[in-house]
mmCIF file of C-alpha atoms in Angstrom:
data_model
loop_
_atom_site.group_PDB
_atom_site.id
_atom_site.type_symbol
_atom_site.label_atom_id
_atom_site.label_comp_id
_atom_site.label_asym_id
_atom_site.label_seq_id
_atom_site.Cartn_x
_atom_site.Cartn_y
_atom_site.Cartn_z
ATOM 1 C CA MET A 1 0.489 -82.377 1.782
ATOM 2 C CA ASN A 2 -0.348 -78.806 2.626
ATOM 3 C CA MET A 3 -1.109 -76.828 -0.509
ATOM 4 C CA SER A 4 -2.252 -73.239 -0.745
ATOM 5 C CA LYS A 5 -5.369 -71.893 -2.483
ATOM 6 C CA GLU A 6 -3.108 -70.319 -5.111
ATOM 7 C CA GLU A 7 -1.375 -73.640 -5.811
ATOM 8 C CA PHE A 8 -4.765 -75.326 -6.330
ATOM 9 C CA ARG A 9 -5.821 -72.483 -8.642
ATOM 10 C CA LYS A 10 -2.693 -73.001 -10.778
ATOM 11 C CA PHE A 11 -3.227 -76.746 -10.734
ATOM 12 C CA ALA A 12 -6.877 -76.329 -11.812
ATOM 13 C CA PHE A 13 -5.819 -74.215 -14.790
ATOM 14 C CA LEU A 14 -3.124 -76.730 -15.715
ATOM 15 C CA MET A 15 -5.683 -79.549 -15.709
ATOM 16 C CA ILE A 16 -8.197 -77.487 -17.689
ATOM 17 C CA LYS A 17 -5.570 -76.624 -20.285
ATOM 18 C CA ASP A 18 -4.601 -80.283 -20.708
ATOM 19 C CA SER A 19 -8.226 -81.398 -20.705
ATOM 20 C CA LYS A 20 -8.935 -79.051 -23.602
ATOM 21 C CA ILE A 21 -5.900 -80.305 -25.553
ATOM 22 C CA LEU A 22 -6.930 -83.931 -25.022
ATOM 23 C CA TYR A 23 -10.501 -83.217 -26.090
ATOM 24 C CA SER A 24 -9.304 -81.460 -29.234
ATOM 25 C CA LYS A 25 -7.334 -84.644 -30.082
ATOM 26 C CA ASN A 26 -10.398 -86.857 -29.442
ATOM 27 C CA SER A 27 -8.905 -88.376 -26.305
ATOM 28 C CA ASN A 28 -12.298 -88.180 -24.588
ATOM 29 C CA HIS A 29 -11.677 -90.441 -21.599
ATOM 30 C CA ASN A 30 -8.665 -88.527 -20.319
ATOM 31 C CA SER A 31 -10.156 -85.137 -21.160
ATOM 32 C CA VAL A 32 -12.945 -85.993 -18.670
ATOM 33 C CA TYR A 33 -10.488 -87.455 -16.151
ATOM 34 C CA PHE A 34 -8.392 -84.259 -16.143
ATOM 35 C CA ALA A 35 -11.504 -82.091 -15.929
ATOM 36 C CA GLY A 36 -12.350 -83.883 -12.661
ATOM 37 C CA TYR A 37 -9.167 -82.456 -11.120
ATOM 38 C CA ALA A 38 -10.300 -78.922 -12.021
ATOM 39 C CA LEU A 39 -13.531 -79.372 -10.044
ATOM 40 C CA GLU A 40 -11.661 -81.091 -7.203
ATOM 41 C CA SER A 41 -9.192 -78.193 -7.021
ATOM 42 C CA TYR A 42 -12.052 -75.655 -6.997
ATOM 43 C CA ILE A 43 -13.687 -77.456 -4.057
ATOM 44 C CA LYS A 44 -10.356 -77.693 -2.243
ATOM 45 C CA ILE A 45 -9.875 -73.913 -2.601
ATOM 46 C CA ILE A 46 -13.218 -73.428 -0.869
ATOM 47 C CA LEU A 47 -12.365 -76.017 1.803
ATOM 48 C CA ILE A 48 -9.038 -74.266 2.501
ATOM 49 C CA HIS A 49 -10.800 -70.886 2.572
ATOM 50 C CA HIS A 50 -12.961 -72.219 5.402
ATOM 51 C CA GLY A 51 -10.028 -73.516 7.431
ATOM 52 C CA ASN A 52 -9.567 -77.110 6.184
ATOM 53 C CA GLU A 53 -5.921 -76.485 5.360
ATOM 54 C CA ASP A 54 -4.482 -79.968 5.763
ATOM 55 C CA PHE A 55 -7.389 -81.985 4.457
ATOM 56 C CA ILE A 56 -6.508 -84.720 1.989
ATOM 57 C CA GLY A 57 -9.236 -86.267 -0.086
ATOM 58 C CA HIS A 58 -10.516 -86.740 -3.600
ATOM 59 C CA LEU A 59 -13.719 -86.327 -5.512
ATOM 60 C CA GLY A 60 -15.487 -89.664 -5.133
ATOM 61 C CA ASP A 61 -14.202 -90.384 -1.612
ATOM 62 C CA SER A 62 -17.016 -90.428 0.897
ATOM 63 C CA ASP A 63 -14.842 -88.462 3.386
ATOM 64 C CA PHE A 64 -14.306 -85.724 0.817
ATOM 65 C CA LEU A 65 -17.981 -85.461 -0.020
ATOM 66 C CA ASP A 66 -18.978 -85.548 3.675
ATOM 67 C CA LYS A 67 -16.557 -82.714 4.360
ATOM 68 C CA PHE A 68 -17.978 -80.785 1.439
ATOM 69 C CA ARG A 69 -21.585 -81.357 2.592
ATOM 70 C CA LEU A 70 -20.652 -80.245 6.120
ATOM 71 C CA LEU A 71 -19.175 -77.080 4.623
ATOM 72 C CA ILE A 72 -22.440 -76.325 2.809
ATOM 73 C CA THR A 73 -24.348 -76.813 6.078
ATOM 74 C CA LEU A 74 -21.984 -74.607 8.078
ATOM 75 C CA HIS A 75 -21.668 -71.817 5.489
ATOM 76 C CA PRO A 76 -24.970 -71.730 3.596
ATOM 77 C CA ASP A 77 -24.468 -68.048 2.721
ATOM 78 C CA PHE A 78 -21.278 -68.825 0.827
ATOM 79 C CA PHE A 79 -23.060 -71.314 -1.367
ATOM 80 C CA THR A 80 -25.953 -69.041 -2.269
ATOM 81 C CA THR A 81 -23.686 -67.523 -4.921
ATOM 82 C CA SER A 82 -21.673 -70.642 -5.715
ATOM 83 C CA ILE A 83 -21.962 -72.795 -8.820
ATOM 84 C CA LEU A 84 -21.788 -75.759 -6.435
ATOM 85 C CA LYS A 85 -25.323 -75.106 -5.254
ATOM 86 C CA GLU A 86 -27.347 -77.826 -6.978
ATOM 87 C CA THR A 87 -30.123 -75.420 -7.951
ATOM 88 C CA SER A 88 -27.660 -73.070 -9.689
ATOM 89 C CA SER A 89 -28.047 -72.929 -13.453
ATOM 90 C CA ASP A 90 -24.252 -73.215 -13.654
ATOM 91 C CA TYR A 91 -24.046 -76.316 -11.402
ATOM 92 C CA PRO A 92 -21.576 -78.682 -13.169
ATOM 93 C CA LYS A 93 -23.814 -81.711 -12.722
ATOM 94 C CA LYS A 94 -22.152 -84.136 -15.127
ATOM 95 C CA LEU A 95 -18.682 -83.218 -13.947
ATOM 96 C CA PHE A 96 -19.676 -83.537 -10.302
ATOM 97 C CA ASN A 97 -21.420 -86.859 -10.771
ATOM 98 C CA GLY A 98 -18.821 -88.224 -13.126
ATOM 99 C CA GLY A 99 -21.614 -89.767 -15.115
ATOM 100 C CA GLY A 100 -24.771 -88.976 -17.003
ATOM 101 C CA ASN A 101 -27.473 -89.744 -14.478
ATOM 102 C CA SER A 102 -25.671 -91.177 -11.464
ATOM 103 C CA ASP A 103 -25.596 -89.012 -8.366
ATOM 104 C CA THR A 104 -23.248 -91.248 -6.408
ATOM 105 C CA LYS A 105 -20.028 -89.703 -7.741
ATOM 106 C CA ALA A 106 -18.930 -93.347 -7.967
ATOM 107 C CA SER A 107 -17.151 -92.772 -11.278
ATOM 108 C CA TRP A 108 -14.570 -90.666 -9.489
ATOM 109 C CA LYS A 109 -13.615 -93.429 -7.050
ATOM 110 C CA ILE A 110 -10.069 -94.519 -7.797
ATOM 111 C CA SER A 111 -11.148 -98.175 -8.018
ATOM 112 C CA SER A 112 -13.923 -97.308 -10.494
ATOM 113 C CA ARG A 113 -12.029 -95.148 -12.930
ATOM 114 C CA TYR A 114 -10.807 -98.151 -14.908
ATOM 115 C CA LYS A 115 -14.377 -99.210 -15.558
ATOM 116 C CA VAL A 116 -15.948 -95.916 -16.585
ATOM 117 C CA ARG A 117 -17.144 -96.521 -20.118
ATOM 118 C CA HIS A 118 -19.115 -93.323 -20.798
ATOM 119 C CA TRP A 119 -16.081 -91.073 -20.449
ATOM 120 C CA THR A 120 -15.101 -92.172 -23.966
ATOM 121 C CA ASP A 121 -18.462 -90.936 -25.299
ATOM 122 C CA SER A 122 -17.941 -87.807 -27.397
ATOM 123 C CA ASN A 123 -21.224 -86.174 -26.320
ATOM 124 C CA PHE A 124 -20.413 -86.686 -22.654
ATOM 125 C CA ALA A 125 -16.890 -85.335 -23.122
ATOM 126 C CA GLN A 126 -18.334 -82.328 -24.966
ATOM 127 C CA ASP A 127 -20.709 -81.613 -22.060
ATOM 128 C CA ILE A 128 -17.791 -81.814 -19.648
ATOM 129 C CA GLN A 129 -15.876 -79.283 -21.758
ATOM 130 C CA ALA A 130 -18.833 -76.910 -21.405
ATOM 131 C CA GLU A 131 -18.855 -77.442 -17.642
ATOM 132 C CA ILE A 132 -15.152 -76.720 -17.126
ATOM 133 C CA VAL A 133 -15.755 -73.286 -18.626
ATOM 134 C CA LYS A 134 -18.076 -72.732 -15.646
ATOM 135 C CA ILE A 135 -15.259 -73.776 -13.298
ATOM 136 C CA GLU A 136 -12.903 -71.291 -15.000
ATOM 137 C CA THR A 137 -15.465 -68.530 -14.594
ATOM 138 C CA ALA A 138 -16.104 -69.498 -10.963
ATOM 139 C CA LEU A 139 -12.361 -69.423 -10.252
ATOM 140 C CA ALA A 140 -12.164 -65.936 -11.740
ATOM 141 C CA GLN A 141 -15.048 -64.846 -9.530
ATOM 142 C CA LEU A 142 -13.306 -66.229 -6.417
ATOM 143 C CA ARG A 143 -10.276 -64.083 -7.327
ATOM 144 C CA ILE A 144 -12.464 -60.989 -7.845
ATOM 145 C CA ASP A 145 -14.075 -61.604 -4.431
ATOM 146 C CA GLY A 146 -10.648 -61.871 -2.790
ATOM 147 C CA VAL A 147 -11.031 -65.529 -1.823
ATOM 148 C CA LEU A 148 -8.016 -66.250 -3.993
ATOM 149 C CA MET B 1 -16.622 -42.896 4.118
ATOM 150 C CA ILE B 2 -12.972 -43.939 4.420
ATOM 151 C CA ILE B 3 -13.347 -46.346 1.518
ATOM 152 C CA THR B 4 -15.303 -43.818 -0.553
ATOM 153 C CA GLU B 5 -12.579 -41.196 -0.084
ATOM 154 C CA LYS B 6 -9.802 -43.627 -0.978
ATOM 155 C CA ILE B 7 -11.612 -44.816 -4.125
ATOM 156 C CA VAL B 8 -11.960 -41.193 -5.239
ATOM 157 C CA LYS B 9 -8.209 -40.663 -4.744
ATOM 158 C CA ILE B 10 -7.283 -43.896 -6.532
ATOM 159 C CA LYS B 11 -9.600 -42.902 -9.385
ATOM 160 C CA GLU B 12 -8.123 -39.405 -9.569
ATOM 161 C CA TYR B 13 -4.603 -40.818 -9.744
ATOM 162 C CA LEU B 14 -5.577 -43.219 -12.536
ATOM 163 C CA GLU B 15 -7.261 -40.408 -14.481
ATOM 164 C CA GLU B 16 -4.095 -38.308 -14.312
ATOM 165 C CA ASN B 17 -2.550 -41.004 -16.515
ATOM 166 C CA LYS B 18 -4.342 -40.254 -19.746
ATOM 167 C CA ASN B 19 -3.174 -43.355 -21.560
ATOM 168 C CA ILE B 20 -4.440 -45.772 -18.923
ATOM 169 C CA GLU B 21 -7.771 -47.570 -19.113
ATOM 170 C CA TYR B 22 -8.952 -48.734 -15.687
ATOM 171 C CA ARG B 23 -11.710 -50.692 -13.990
ATOM 172 C CA ILE B 24 -12.138 -50.744 -10.212
ATOM 173 C CA ILE B 25 -14.220 -53.332 -8.374
ATOM 174 C CA ASN B 26 -14.780 -52.399 -4.749
ATOM 175 C CA ASN B 27 -16.023 -55.221 -2.535
ATOM 176 C CA THR B 28 -17.816 -55.215 0.791
ATOM 177 C CA LEU B 29 -14.552 -55.855 2.631
ATOM 178 C CA GLY B 30 -13.494 -52.394 1.529
ATOM 179 C CA LYS B 31 -10.816 -53.719 -0.805
ATOM 180 C CA ASN B 32 -10.398 -52.834 -4.468
ATOM 181 C CA LEU B 33 -9.531 -55.056 -7.377
ATOM 182 C CA ILE B 34 -8.057 -52.882 -10.146
ATOM 183 C CA LEU B 35 -7.606 -53.848 -13.768
ATOM 184 C CA ILE B 36 -5.378 -51.520 -15.801
ATOM 185 C CA ASN B 37 -4.349 -51.454 -19.414
ATOM 186 C CA GLY B 38 -2.285 -49.001 -21.472
ATOM 187 C CA GLU B 39 1.039 -47.242 -21.117
ATOM 188 C CA ASN B 40 3.333 -47.311 -18.070
ATOM 189 C CA THR B 41 1.090 -49.753 -16.255
ATOM 190 C CA LYS B 42 3.973 -51.099 -14.148
ATOM 191 C CA THR B 43 4.838 -47.643 -12.790
ATOM 192 C CA VAL B 44 1.164 -46.839 -12.159
ATOM 193 C CA SER B 45 0.711 -50.143 -10.324
ATOM 194 C CA LYS B 46 3.821 -49.554 -8.210
ATOM 195 C CA ASN B 47 2.750 -46.022 -7.270
ATOM 196 C CA LEU B 48 -0.778 -47.125 -6.335
ATOM 197 C CA LEU B 49 0.549 -49.907 -4.135
ATOM 198 C CA LYS B 50 2.947 -47.496 -2.472
ATOM 199 C CA ASP B 51 0.173 -45.079 -1.466
ATOM 200 C CA TYR B 52 -2.907 -47.242 -1.076
ATOM 201 C CA GLU B 53 -1.695 -50.785 -0.424
ATOM 202 C CA GLU B 54 -4.079 -51.483 2.462
ATOM 203 C CA TYR B 55 -7.105 -50.603 0.279
ATOM 204 C CA ILE B 56 -6.020 -52.697 -2.691
ATOM 205 C CA GLN B 57 -6.841 -56.354 -3.018
ATOM 206 C CA GLU B 58 -5.000 -56.841 -6.284
ATOM 207 C CA ILE B 59 -3.870 -54.859 -9.305
ATOM 208 C CA ILE B 60 -4.123 -56.816 -12.569
ATOM 209 C CA ILE B 61 -2.200 -55.551 -15.560
ATOM 210 C CA GLU B 62 -4.220 -56.738 -18.550
ATOM 211 C CA ALA B 63 -1.261 -57.302 -20.880
ATOM 212 C CA GLN B 64 0.516 -59.472 -18.337
ATOM 213 C CA GLU B 65 -2.430 -61.564 -17.144
ATOM 214 C CA GLU B 66 -2.567 -65.142 -18.411
ATOM 215 C CA ASP B 67 -6.061 -65.890 -17.087
ATOM 216 C CA ASN B 68 -8.419 -64.539 -19.766
ATOM 217 C CA PHE B 69 -11.432 -65.539 -17.718
ATOM 218 C CA ILE B 70 -10.691 -63.038 -14.973
ATOM 219 C CA ILE B 71 -10.231 -60.274 -17.562
ATOM 220 C CA ASN B 72 -13.559 -61.191 -19.165
ATOM 221 C CA GLU B 73 -15.328 -61.412 -15.806
ATOM 222 C CA ILE B 74 -14.019 -58.018 -14.699
ATOM 223 C CA LYS B 75 -15.073 -56.470 -18.046
ATOM 224 C CA LYS B 76 -18.517 -58.031 -17.672
ATOM 225 C CA ILE B 77 -18.918 -56.594 -14.203
ATOM 226 C CA CYS B 78 -17.274 -53.194 -14.687
ATOM 227 C CA PRO B 79 -17.330 -50.793 -17.681
ATOM 228 C CA LYS B 80 -14.049 -49.113 -18.564
ATOM 229 C CA ASN B 81 -12.880 -46.125 -16.537
ATOM 230 C CA SER B 82 -15.430 -46.686 -13.794
ATOM 231 C CA VAL B 83 -15.956 -48.086 -10.310
ATOM 232 C CA VAL B 84 -18.459 -50.752 -9.349
ATOM 233 C CA HIS B 85 -19.352 -52.018 -5.918
ATOM 234 C CA ARG B 86 -19.600 -55.782 -5.605
ATOM 235 C CA ASN B 87 -21.333 -57.259 -2.584
ATOM 236 C CA ILE B 88 -20.009 -60.426 -1.028
ATOM 237 C CA SER B 89 -22.763 -62.223 0.824
ATOM 238 C CA TYR B 90 -20.780 -64.727 2.850
ATOM 239 C CA LEU B 91 -19.353 -62.390 5.477
ATOM 240 C CA ASN B 92 -19.681 -62.431 9.207
ATOM 241 C CA TRP B 93 -20.703 -58.917 10.194
ATOM 242 C CA TYR B 94 -20.845 -59.557 13.912
ATOM 243 C CA ARG B 95 -18.885 -56.942 15.852
ATOM 244 C CA GLU B 96 -18.414 -56.308 19.551
ATOM 245 C CA VAL B 97 -19.527 -52.737 20.326
ATOM 246 C CA ASP B 98 -18.790 -50.608 23.327
ATOM 247 C CA ILE B 99 -21.733 -48.263 22.917
ATOM 248 C CA LYS B 100 -24.488 -48.833 25.486
ATOM 249 C CA PHE B 101 -28.146 -48.243 24.657
ATOM 250 C CA HIS B 102 -30.488 -48.494 27.610
ATOM 251 C CA ASN B 103 -33.755 -49.103 25.830
ATOM 252 C CA ILE B 104 -34.114 -50.424 22.340
ATOM 253 C CA ILE B 105 -37.366 -50.534 20.368
ATOM 254 C CA ALA B 106 -37.112 -52.557 17.145
ATOM 255 C CA GLY B 107 -39.535 -51.956 14.280
ATOM 256 C CA TYR B 108 -39.960 -55.063 12.176
ATOM 257 C CA SER B 109 -42.315 -56.406 9.590
ATOM 258 C CA PHE B 110 -42.233 -58.995 6.832
ATOM 259 C CA LYS B 111 -43.833 -56.809 4.248
ATOM 260 C CA GLY B 112 -42.766 -53.405 2.942
ATOM 261 C CA GLY B 113 -45.029 -50.359 2.731
ATOM 262 C CA MET B 114 -46.859 -51.041 5.993
ATOM 263 C CA GLY B 115 -45.787 -47.813 7.729
ATOM 264 C CA ARG B 116 -42.896 -49.228 9.700
ATOM 265 C CA SER B 117 -40.544 -46.292 9.009
ATOM 266 C CA THR B 118 -43.274 -43.701 9.495
ATOM 267 C CA SER B 119 -44.332 -45.233 12.837
ATOM 268 C CA LEU B 120 -40.739 -45.334 14.016
ATOM 269 C CA ALA B 121 -40.120 -41.753 12.930
ATOM 270 C CA TYR B 122 -43.188 -40.527 14.850
ATOM 271 C CA LEU B 123 -42.282 -42.636 17.871
ATOM 272 C CA ALA B 124 -38.747 -41.210 17.878
ATOM 273 C CA TYR B 125 -40.159 -37.671 17.599
ATOM 274 C CA LEU B 126 -42.586 -38.350 20.470
ATOM 275 C CA TYR B 127 -39.803 -39.553 22.752
ATOM 276 C CA LYS B 128 -37.737 -36.510 21.785
ATOM 277 C CA LEU B 129 -40.673 -34.262 22.778
ATOM 278 C CA LEU B 130 -40.790 -36.148 26.088
ATOM 279 C CA GLY B 131 -37.170 -35.100 26.662
ATOM 280 C CA LYS B 132 -35.483 -38.402 25.916
ATOM 281 C CA LYS B 133 -32.264 -38.832 23.978
ATOM 282 C CA VAL B 134 -33.191 -40.786 20.867
ATOM 283 C CA ALA B 135 -31.079 -42.491 18.207
ATOM 284 C CA VAL B 136 -32.768 -43.959 15.142
ATOM 285 C CA LEU B 137 -30.928 -46.663 13.267
ATOM 286 C CA ASP B 138 -32.270 -47.537 9.832
ATOM 287 C CA CYS B 139 -31.338 -51.139 9.064
ATOM 288 C CA ASP B 140 -33.057 -51.214 5.702
ATOM 289 C CA PHE B 141 -29.717 -51.400 3.874
ATOM 290 C CA GLU B 142 -31.221 -51.554 0.399
ATOM 291 C CA ALA B 143 -33.565 -48.598 0.645
ATOM 292 C CA PRO B 144 -33.111 -46.609 3.859
ATOM 293 C CA GLY B 145 -35.724 -43.896 4.204
ATOM 294 C CA ILE B 146 -36.093 -42.668 7.795
ATOM 295 C CA ALA B 147 -33.359 -40.010 7.444
ATOM 296 C CA SER B 148 -35.374 -38.340 4.670
ATOM 297 C CA MET B 149 -38.186 -37.681 7.187
ATOM 298 C CA PHE B 150 -35.892 -35.622 9.410
ATOM 299 C CA PHE B 151 -33.226 -34.115 7.182
ATOM 300 C CA SER B 152 -32.912 -32.377 3.823
ATOM 301 C CA LYS B 153 -31.269 -34.029 0.818
ATOM 302 C CA LYS B 154 -28.266 -31.712 1.164
ATOM 303 C CA GLU B 155 -27.803 -32.652 4.835
ATOM 304 C CA ARG B 156 -28.130 -36.367 4.040
ATOM 305 C CA GLU B 157 -25.564 -36.209 1.258
ATOM 306 C CA GLU B 158 -22.955 -34.778 3.614
ATOM 307 C CA LYS B 159 -22.862 -37.900 5.773
ATOM 308 C CA SER B 160 -22.380 -41.611 5.207
ATOM 309 C CA GLY B 161 -24.664 -44.210 6.725
ATOM 310 C CA ILE B 162 -24.660 -47.424 8.707
ATOM 311 C CA LEU B 163 -23.590 -49.543 5.743
ATOM 312 C CA ASP B 164 -20.530 -47.361 5.100
ATOM 313 C CA TYR B 165 -19.786 -47.652 8.819
ATOM 314 C CA PHE B 166 -19.784 -51.495 8.660
ATOM 315 C CA VAL B 167 -17.624 -51.509 5.523
ATOM 316 C CA ASP B 168 -15.148 -49.030 6.988
ATOM 317 C CA LEU B 169 -14.843 -51.178 10.109
ATOM 318 C CA ASN B 170 -12.958 -53.666 7.924
ATOM 319 C CA ILE B 171 -10.320 -51.011 7.393
ATOM 320 C CA SER B 172 -10.220 -49.189 10.710
ATOM 321 C CA GLU B 173 -11.378 -49.994 14.238
ATOM 322 C CA LYS B 174 -11.261 -46.315 15.254
ATOM 323 C CA LEU B 175 -14.101 -44.646 13.455
ATOM 324 C CA ASN B 176 -15.816 -41.422 14.419
ATOM 325 C CA LEU B 177 -19.534 -42.152 14.643
ATOM 326 C CA ASP B 178 -20.282 -38.474 13.933
ATOM 327 C CA ASP B 179 -19.109 -39.055 10.363
ATOM 328 C CA TYR B 180 -21.907 -41.577 9.868
ATOM 329 C CA CYS B 181 -24.902 -40.069 11.734
ATOM 330 C CA LEU B 182 -27.067 -37.015 11.220
ATOM 331 C CA GLN B 183 -27.951 -34.907 14.264
#
């Protein structure tokens, strides 16, 4: 698989659109699941931008997170303005963690997705909807900056 | 200077089209993101790309854009019929240079208002009196002030500075340093 930044942008918007539809129909679990792809696509755009063009991985995989952490170490300047900086007021904490308080991102592991109970919770799903708006805004900013 | 001149021309062209509303965001790479709305936007877009393609990052026609977020973000950043400059912080500014300086004295301090610029200005003047060739480079990009100690406002306004030089290097490798320094 070798996708472009533009393809991931389109995919992110597709997932966001569907996530919103599902949430509006009270399908909370899948609205959260689809929102996860939006964040994953956003991170992949940044990975590709920094030369990781053929990297395959998913939110929740330790390889993916290691690659992402390495990127933050190598390009700290990029992340000073990014919503992915944990101290940013726009940091999508619940979306990134996949859970309320967990910081292991374990909920996003493929083997764990069947067991995630809190995704059905309407408050959690509502918070995730608020966080995907931040992803949409961040994607727009990447386009304004010429990254996309 | 190159970028500044091109933005002025792009702006002039857009203003000739009375029924067009425009917003220009110029970034530190020297590229411009342009949002247009109104009549004949397709023709305007085509003509701009024909003449200024290398200075344009993207032209977004508001009526045709599906992503409302980018429209909102641009409108938040830039008022209508104006230009804003948007800094991008994650750039590598390192450049190989072929100019040779034999002796470099760097003035540096953590705190502002300590007399760094004044000391450097006097030091430069002293070396000039001693018959040396002196170049002063003000690397305070946010609030450069040394030039104001040597040149009038009118003289300063006629030339661009070091920041414009770095930005223009993204567009052209062959720049005339005289366009960016005061003598």
